[in-house]
PDB file of C-alpha atoms in Angstrom:
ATOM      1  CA  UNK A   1     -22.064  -0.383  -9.675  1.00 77.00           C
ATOM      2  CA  UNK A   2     -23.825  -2.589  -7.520  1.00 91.00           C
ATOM      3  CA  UNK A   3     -24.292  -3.980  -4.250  1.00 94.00           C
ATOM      4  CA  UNK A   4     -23.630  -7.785  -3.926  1.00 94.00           C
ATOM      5  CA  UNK A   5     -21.129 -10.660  -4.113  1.00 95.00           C
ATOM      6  CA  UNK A   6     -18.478 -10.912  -6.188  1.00 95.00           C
ATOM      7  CA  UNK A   7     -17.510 -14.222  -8.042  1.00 96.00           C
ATOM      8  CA  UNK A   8     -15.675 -16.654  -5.709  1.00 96.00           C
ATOM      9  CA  UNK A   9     -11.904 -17.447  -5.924  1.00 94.00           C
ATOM     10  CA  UNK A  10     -10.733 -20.861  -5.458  1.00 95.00           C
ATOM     11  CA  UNK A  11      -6.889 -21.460  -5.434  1.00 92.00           C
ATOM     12  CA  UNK A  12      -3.961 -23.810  -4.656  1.00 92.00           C
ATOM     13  CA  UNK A  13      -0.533 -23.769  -3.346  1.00 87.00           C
ATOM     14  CA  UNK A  14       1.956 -26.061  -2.079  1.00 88.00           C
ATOM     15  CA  UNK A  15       3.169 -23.673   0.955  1.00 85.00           C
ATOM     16  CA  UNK A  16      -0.507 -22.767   2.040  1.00 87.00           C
ATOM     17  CA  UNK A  17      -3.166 -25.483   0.699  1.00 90.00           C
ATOM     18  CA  UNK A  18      -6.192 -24.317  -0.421  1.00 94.00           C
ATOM     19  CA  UNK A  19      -7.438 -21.326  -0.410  1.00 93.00           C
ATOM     20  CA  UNK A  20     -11.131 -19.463  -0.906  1.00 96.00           C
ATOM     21  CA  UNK A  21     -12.157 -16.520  -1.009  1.00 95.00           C
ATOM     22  CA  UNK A  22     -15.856 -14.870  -1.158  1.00 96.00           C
ATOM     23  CA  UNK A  23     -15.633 -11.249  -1.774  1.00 96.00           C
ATOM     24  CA  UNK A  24     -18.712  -8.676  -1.448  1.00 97.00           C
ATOM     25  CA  UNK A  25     -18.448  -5.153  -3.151  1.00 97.00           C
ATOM     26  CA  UNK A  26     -20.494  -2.810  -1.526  1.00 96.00           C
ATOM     27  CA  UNK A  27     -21.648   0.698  -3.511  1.00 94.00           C
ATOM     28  CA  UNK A  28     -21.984   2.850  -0.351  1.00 92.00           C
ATOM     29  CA  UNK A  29     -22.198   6.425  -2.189  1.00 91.00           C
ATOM     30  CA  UNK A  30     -21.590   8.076  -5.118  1.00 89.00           C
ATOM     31  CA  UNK A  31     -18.220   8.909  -4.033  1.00 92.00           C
ATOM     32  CA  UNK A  32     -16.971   6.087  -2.307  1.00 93.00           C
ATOM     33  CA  UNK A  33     -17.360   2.297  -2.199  1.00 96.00           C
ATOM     34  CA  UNK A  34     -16.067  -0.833  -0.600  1.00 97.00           C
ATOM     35  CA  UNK A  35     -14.683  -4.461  -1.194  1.00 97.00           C
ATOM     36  CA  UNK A  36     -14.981  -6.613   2.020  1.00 97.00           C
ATOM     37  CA  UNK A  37     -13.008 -10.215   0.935  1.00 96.00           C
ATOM     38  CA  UNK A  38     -13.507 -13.481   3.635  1.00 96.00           C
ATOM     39  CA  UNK A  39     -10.579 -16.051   2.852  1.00 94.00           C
ATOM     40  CA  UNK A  40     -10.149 -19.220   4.125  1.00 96.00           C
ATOM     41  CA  UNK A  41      -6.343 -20.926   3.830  1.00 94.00           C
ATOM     42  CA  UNK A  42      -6.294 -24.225   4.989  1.00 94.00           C
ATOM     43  CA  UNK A  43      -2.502 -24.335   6.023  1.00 92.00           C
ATOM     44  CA  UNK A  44      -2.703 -20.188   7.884  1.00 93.00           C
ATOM     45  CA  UNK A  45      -6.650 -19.434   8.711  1.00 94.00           C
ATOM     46  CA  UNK A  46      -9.283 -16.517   8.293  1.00 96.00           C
ATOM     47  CA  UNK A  47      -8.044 -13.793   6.577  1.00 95.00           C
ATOM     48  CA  UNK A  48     -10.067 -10.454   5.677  1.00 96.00           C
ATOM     49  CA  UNK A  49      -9.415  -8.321   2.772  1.00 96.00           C
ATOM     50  CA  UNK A  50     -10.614  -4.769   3.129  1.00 96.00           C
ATOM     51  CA  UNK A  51     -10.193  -2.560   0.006  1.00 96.00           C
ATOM     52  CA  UNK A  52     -11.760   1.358   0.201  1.00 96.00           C
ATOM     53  CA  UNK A  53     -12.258   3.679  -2.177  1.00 96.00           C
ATOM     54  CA  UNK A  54     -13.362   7.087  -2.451  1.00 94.00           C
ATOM     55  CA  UNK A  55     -13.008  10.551  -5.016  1.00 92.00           C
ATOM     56  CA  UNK A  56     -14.752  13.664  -4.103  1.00 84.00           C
ATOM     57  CA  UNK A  57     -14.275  16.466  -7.078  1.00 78.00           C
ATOM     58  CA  UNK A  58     -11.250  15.221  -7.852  1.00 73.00           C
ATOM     59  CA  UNK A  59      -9.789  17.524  -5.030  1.00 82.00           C
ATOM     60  CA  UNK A  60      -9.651  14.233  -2.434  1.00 90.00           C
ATOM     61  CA  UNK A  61      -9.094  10.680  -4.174  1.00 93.00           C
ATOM     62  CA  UNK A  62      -7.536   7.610  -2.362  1.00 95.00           C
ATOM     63  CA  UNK A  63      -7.752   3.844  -1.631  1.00 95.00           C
ATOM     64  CA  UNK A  64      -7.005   2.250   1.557  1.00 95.00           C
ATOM     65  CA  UNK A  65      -6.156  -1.753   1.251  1.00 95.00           C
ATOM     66  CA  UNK A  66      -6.202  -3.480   4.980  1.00 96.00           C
ATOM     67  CA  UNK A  67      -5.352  -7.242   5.696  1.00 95.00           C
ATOM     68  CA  UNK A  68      -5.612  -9.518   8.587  1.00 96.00           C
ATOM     69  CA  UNK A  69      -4.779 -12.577   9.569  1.00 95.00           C
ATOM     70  CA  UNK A  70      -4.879 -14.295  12.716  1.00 93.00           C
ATOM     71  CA  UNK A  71      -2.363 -17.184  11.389  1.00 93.00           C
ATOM     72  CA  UNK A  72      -2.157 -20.374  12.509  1.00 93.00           C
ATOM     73  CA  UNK A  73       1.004 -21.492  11.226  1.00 91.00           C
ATOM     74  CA  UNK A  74       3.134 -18.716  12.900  1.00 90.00           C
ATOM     75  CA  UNK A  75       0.307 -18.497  15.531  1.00 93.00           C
ATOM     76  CA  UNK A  76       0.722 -14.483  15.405  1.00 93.00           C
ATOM     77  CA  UNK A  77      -2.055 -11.510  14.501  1.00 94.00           C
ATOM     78  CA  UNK A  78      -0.333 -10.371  10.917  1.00 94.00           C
ATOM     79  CA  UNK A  79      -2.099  -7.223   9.203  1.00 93.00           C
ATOM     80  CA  UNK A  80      -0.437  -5.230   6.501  1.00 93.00           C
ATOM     81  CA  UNK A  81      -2.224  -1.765   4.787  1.00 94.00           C
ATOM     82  CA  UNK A  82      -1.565   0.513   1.859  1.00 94.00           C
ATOM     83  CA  UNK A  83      -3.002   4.362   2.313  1.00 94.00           C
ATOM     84  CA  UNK A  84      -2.574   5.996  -1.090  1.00 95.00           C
ATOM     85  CA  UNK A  85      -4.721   9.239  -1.965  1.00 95.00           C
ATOM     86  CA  UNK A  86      -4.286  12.777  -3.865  1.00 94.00           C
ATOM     87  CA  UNK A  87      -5.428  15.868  -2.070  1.00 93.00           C
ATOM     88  CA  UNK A  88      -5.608  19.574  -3.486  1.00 93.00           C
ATOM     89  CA  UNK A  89      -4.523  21.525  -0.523  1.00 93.00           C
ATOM     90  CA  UNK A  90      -4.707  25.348   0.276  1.00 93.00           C
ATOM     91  CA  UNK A  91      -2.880  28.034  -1.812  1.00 93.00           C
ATOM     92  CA  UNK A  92      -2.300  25.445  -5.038  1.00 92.00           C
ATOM     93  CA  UNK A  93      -0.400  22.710  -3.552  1.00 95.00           C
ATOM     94  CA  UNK A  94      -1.247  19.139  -4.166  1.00 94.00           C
ATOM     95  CA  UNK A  95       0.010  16.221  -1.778  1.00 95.00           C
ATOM     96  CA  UNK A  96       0.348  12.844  -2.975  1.00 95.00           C
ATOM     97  CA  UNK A  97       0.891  10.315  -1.034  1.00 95.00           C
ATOM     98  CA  UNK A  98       1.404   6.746  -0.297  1.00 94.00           C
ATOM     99  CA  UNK A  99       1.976   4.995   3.089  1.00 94.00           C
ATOM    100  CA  UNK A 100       2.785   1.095   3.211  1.00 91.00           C
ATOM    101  CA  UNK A 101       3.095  -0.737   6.696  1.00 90.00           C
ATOM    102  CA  UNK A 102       3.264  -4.425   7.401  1.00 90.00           C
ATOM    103  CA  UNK A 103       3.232  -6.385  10.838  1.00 88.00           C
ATOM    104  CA  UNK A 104       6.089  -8.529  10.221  1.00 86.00           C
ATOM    105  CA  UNK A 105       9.224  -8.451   7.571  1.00 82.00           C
ATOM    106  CA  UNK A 106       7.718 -11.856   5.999  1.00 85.00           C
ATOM    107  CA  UNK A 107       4.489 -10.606   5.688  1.00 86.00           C
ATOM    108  CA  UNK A 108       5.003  -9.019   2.115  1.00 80.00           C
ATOM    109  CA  UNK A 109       7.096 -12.600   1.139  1.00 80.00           C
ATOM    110  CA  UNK A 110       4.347 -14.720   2.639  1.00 84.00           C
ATOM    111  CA  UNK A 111       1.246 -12.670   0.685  1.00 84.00           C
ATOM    112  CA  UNK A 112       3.043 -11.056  -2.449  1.00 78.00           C
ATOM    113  CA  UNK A 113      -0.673 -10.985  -3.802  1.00 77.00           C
ATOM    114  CA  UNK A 114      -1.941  -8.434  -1.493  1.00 80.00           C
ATOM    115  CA  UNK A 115       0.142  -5.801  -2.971  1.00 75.00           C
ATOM    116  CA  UNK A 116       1.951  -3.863  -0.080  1.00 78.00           C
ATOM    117  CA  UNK A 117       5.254  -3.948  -0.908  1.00 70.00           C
ATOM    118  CA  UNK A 118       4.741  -1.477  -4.021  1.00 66.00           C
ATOM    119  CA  UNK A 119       7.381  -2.173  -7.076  1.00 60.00           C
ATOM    120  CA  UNK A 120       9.870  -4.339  -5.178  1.00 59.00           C
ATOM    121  CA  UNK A 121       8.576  -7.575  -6.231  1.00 55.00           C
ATOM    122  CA  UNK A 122      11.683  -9.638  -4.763  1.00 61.00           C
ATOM    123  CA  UNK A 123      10.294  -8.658  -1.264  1.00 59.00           C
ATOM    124  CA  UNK A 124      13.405  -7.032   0.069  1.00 68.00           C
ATOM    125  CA  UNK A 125      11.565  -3.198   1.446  1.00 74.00           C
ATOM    126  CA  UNK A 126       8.390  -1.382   1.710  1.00 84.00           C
ATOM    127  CA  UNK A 127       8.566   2.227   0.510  1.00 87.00           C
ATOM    128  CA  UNK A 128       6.169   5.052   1.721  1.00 92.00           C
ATOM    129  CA  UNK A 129       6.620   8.346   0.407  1.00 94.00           C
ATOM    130  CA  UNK A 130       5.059  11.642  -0.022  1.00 96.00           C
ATOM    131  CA  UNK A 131       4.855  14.219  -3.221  1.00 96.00           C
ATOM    132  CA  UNK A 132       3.809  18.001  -2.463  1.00 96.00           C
ATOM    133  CA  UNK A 133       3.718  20.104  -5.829  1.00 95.00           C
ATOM    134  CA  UNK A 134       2.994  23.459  -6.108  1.00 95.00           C
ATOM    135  CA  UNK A 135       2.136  24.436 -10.073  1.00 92.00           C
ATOM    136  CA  UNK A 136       3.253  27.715 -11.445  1.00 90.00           C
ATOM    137  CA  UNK A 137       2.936  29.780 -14.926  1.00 85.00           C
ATOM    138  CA  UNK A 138       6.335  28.051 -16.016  1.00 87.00           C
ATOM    139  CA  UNK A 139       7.093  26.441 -13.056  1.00 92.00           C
ATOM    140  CA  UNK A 140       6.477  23.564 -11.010  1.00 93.00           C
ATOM    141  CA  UNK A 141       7.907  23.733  -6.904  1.00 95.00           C
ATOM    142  CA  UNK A 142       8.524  20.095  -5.575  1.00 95.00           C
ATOM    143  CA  UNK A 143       8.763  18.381  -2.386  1.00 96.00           C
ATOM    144  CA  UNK A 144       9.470  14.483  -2.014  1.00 96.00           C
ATOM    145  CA  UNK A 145       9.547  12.294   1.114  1.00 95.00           C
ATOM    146  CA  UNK A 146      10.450   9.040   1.239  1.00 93.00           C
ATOM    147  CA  UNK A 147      10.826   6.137   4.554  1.00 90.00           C
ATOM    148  CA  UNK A 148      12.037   3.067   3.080  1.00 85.00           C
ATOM    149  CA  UNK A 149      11.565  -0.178   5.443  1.00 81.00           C
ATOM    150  CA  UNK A 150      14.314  -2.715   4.803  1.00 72.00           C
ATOM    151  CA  UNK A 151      12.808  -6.479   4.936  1.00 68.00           C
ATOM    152  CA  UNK A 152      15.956  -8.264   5.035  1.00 60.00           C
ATOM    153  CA  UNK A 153      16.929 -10.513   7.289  1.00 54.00           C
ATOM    154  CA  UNK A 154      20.140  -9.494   9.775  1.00 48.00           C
ATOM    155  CA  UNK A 155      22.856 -11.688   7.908  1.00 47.00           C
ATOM    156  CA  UNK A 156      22.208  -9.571   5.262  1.00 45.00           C
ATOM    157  CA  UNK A 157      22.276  -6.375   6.966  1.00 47.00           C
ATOM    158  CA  UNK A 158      25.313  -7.625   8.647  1.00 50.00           C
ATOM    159  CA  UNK A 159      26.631  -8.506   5.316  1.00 48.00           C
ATOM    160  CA  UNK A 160      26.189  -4.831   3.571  1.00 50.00           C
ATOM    161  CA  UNK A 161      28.078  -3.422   6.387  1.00 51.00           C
ATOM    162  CA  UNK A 162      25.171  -1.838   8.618  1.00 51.00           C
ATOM    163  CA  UNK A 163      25.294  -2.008  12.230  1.00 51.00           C
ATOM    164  CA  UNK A 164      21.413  -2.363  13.196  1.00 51.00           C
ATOM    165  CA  UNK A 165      21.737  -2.858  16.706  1.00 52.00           C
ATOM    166  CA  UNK A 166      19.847   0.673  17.124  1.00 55.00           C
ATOM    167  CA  UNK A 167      16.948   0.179  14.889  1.00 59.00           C
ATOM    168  CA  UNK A 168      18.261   2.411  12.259  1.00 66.00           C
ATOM    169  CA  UNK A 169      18.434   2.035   8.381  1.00 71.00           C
ATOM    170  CA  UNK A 170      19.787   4.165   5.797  1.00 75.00           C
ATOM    171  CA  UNK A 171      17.012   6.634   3.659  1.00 83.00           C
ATOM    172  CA  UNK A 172      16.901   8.880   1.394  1.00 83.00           C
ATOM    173  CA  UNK A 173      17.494  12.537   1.846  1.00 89.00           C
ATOM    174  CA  UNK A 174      14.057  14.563   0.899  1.00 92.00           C
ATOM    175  CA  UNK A 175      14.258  16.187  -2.599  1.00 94.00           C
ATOM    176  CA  UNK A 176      13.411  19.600  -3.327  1.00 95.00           C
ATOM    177  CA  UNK A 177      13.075  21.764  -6.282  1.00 95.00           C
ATOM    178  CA  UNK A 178      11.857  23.726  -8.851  1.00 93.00           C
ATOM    179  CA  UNK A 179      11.238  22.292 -12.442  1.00 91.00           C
ATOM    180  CA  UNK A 180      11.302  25.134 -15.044  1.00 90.00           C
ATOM    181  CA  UNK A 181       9.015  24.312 -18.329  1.00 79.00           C
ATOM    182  CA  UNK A 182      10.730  24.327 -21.355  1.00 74.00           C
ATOM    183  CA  UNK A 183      10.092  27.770 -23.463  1.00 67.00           C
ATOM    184  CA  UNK A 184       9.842  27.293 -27.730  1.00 70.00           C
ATOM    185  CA  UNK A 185      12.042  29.772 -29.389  1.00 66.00           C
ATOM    186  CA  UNK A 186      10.297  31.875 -31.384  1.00 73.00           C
ATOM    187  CA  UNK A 187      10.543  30.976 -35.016  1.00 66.00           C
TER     188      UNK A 187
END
């Protein structure tokens, strides 16, 4: 782990030109460093890539991904971010969590690279959700949270039979529970 620049990145698309990028990684601590990344696409602009990491004791861990773009070609300010972290909270529990938010419903089509629209690699929503666990002897409580973000366009919401005149999308319902651990029989 060391201060300095990175190896450039040089690449080529039909949609956006050419692109380059000059990242810099910087070892701040012992428990947290940075990578700052400068691009340059010659169709969209500057964009900045700003990827944080830290783990203290294994109690607090997390990354933070930001993105910006002031782009030319839609001539808007786009920024997108991932927060995704463990922490060990009071009396046993442990929160997980991970937030994604993007500008713009194309954003996650227009820069599948940067990673903020999780495991739906067709580009269609942006989950953030939350895990709180509480360990027991033979028992494990459980808490999950989840906002999903539809990115599709309003022909298809039309389509599916949702009226999103008010802003509203279907979600999940939280999830909670207990998970029992499985006891051997004795022999």
């Amino acid at each position: 782990r060391q201060t300095g620049l990175l190896i450039p990145r040089i690449d080529y698309s039909s949609r956006d030109g050419l692109e380059f990028a000059l990242p810099f990684y910087w070892a701040a601590s012992r428990w947290w460093d940075m990578t700052i990344e400068e691009n340059f696409i010659w169709e969209r602009g500057f964009k900045q890539n700003l990827e944080l990491r830290w783990i203290r004791n294994h109690s607090r861990e997390g990354t933070l991904e930001f993105f910006y773009l002031d782009d030319w070609k839609t001539n808007e300010n786009r920024l997108a971010g991932v927060l995704t972290g463990g922490y060990t909270l009071p009396y046993g529990f442990r929160l997980n969590q991970e937030i994604r938010l993007a500008s713009d419903n194309e954003y996650i089509r227009d820069f599948r690279s940067d990673r903020v629209n999780g495991s739906d690699s067709r580009g269609r929503s942006m989950e953030s959700r939350a895990l709180l666990i509480r360990p027991f002897e033979s028992a494990e409580f459980y808490a999950f949270f989840s906002y999903l973000d539809h990115l599709v366009g309003d022909d298809v919401v039309d389509s599916l039979g949702f009226d999103d005149d008010d802003g509203m999308q279907p979600q999940r319902l939280p999830t909670i529970g207990l998970r029992l651990a499985p006891i051997k029989a004795p022999a």
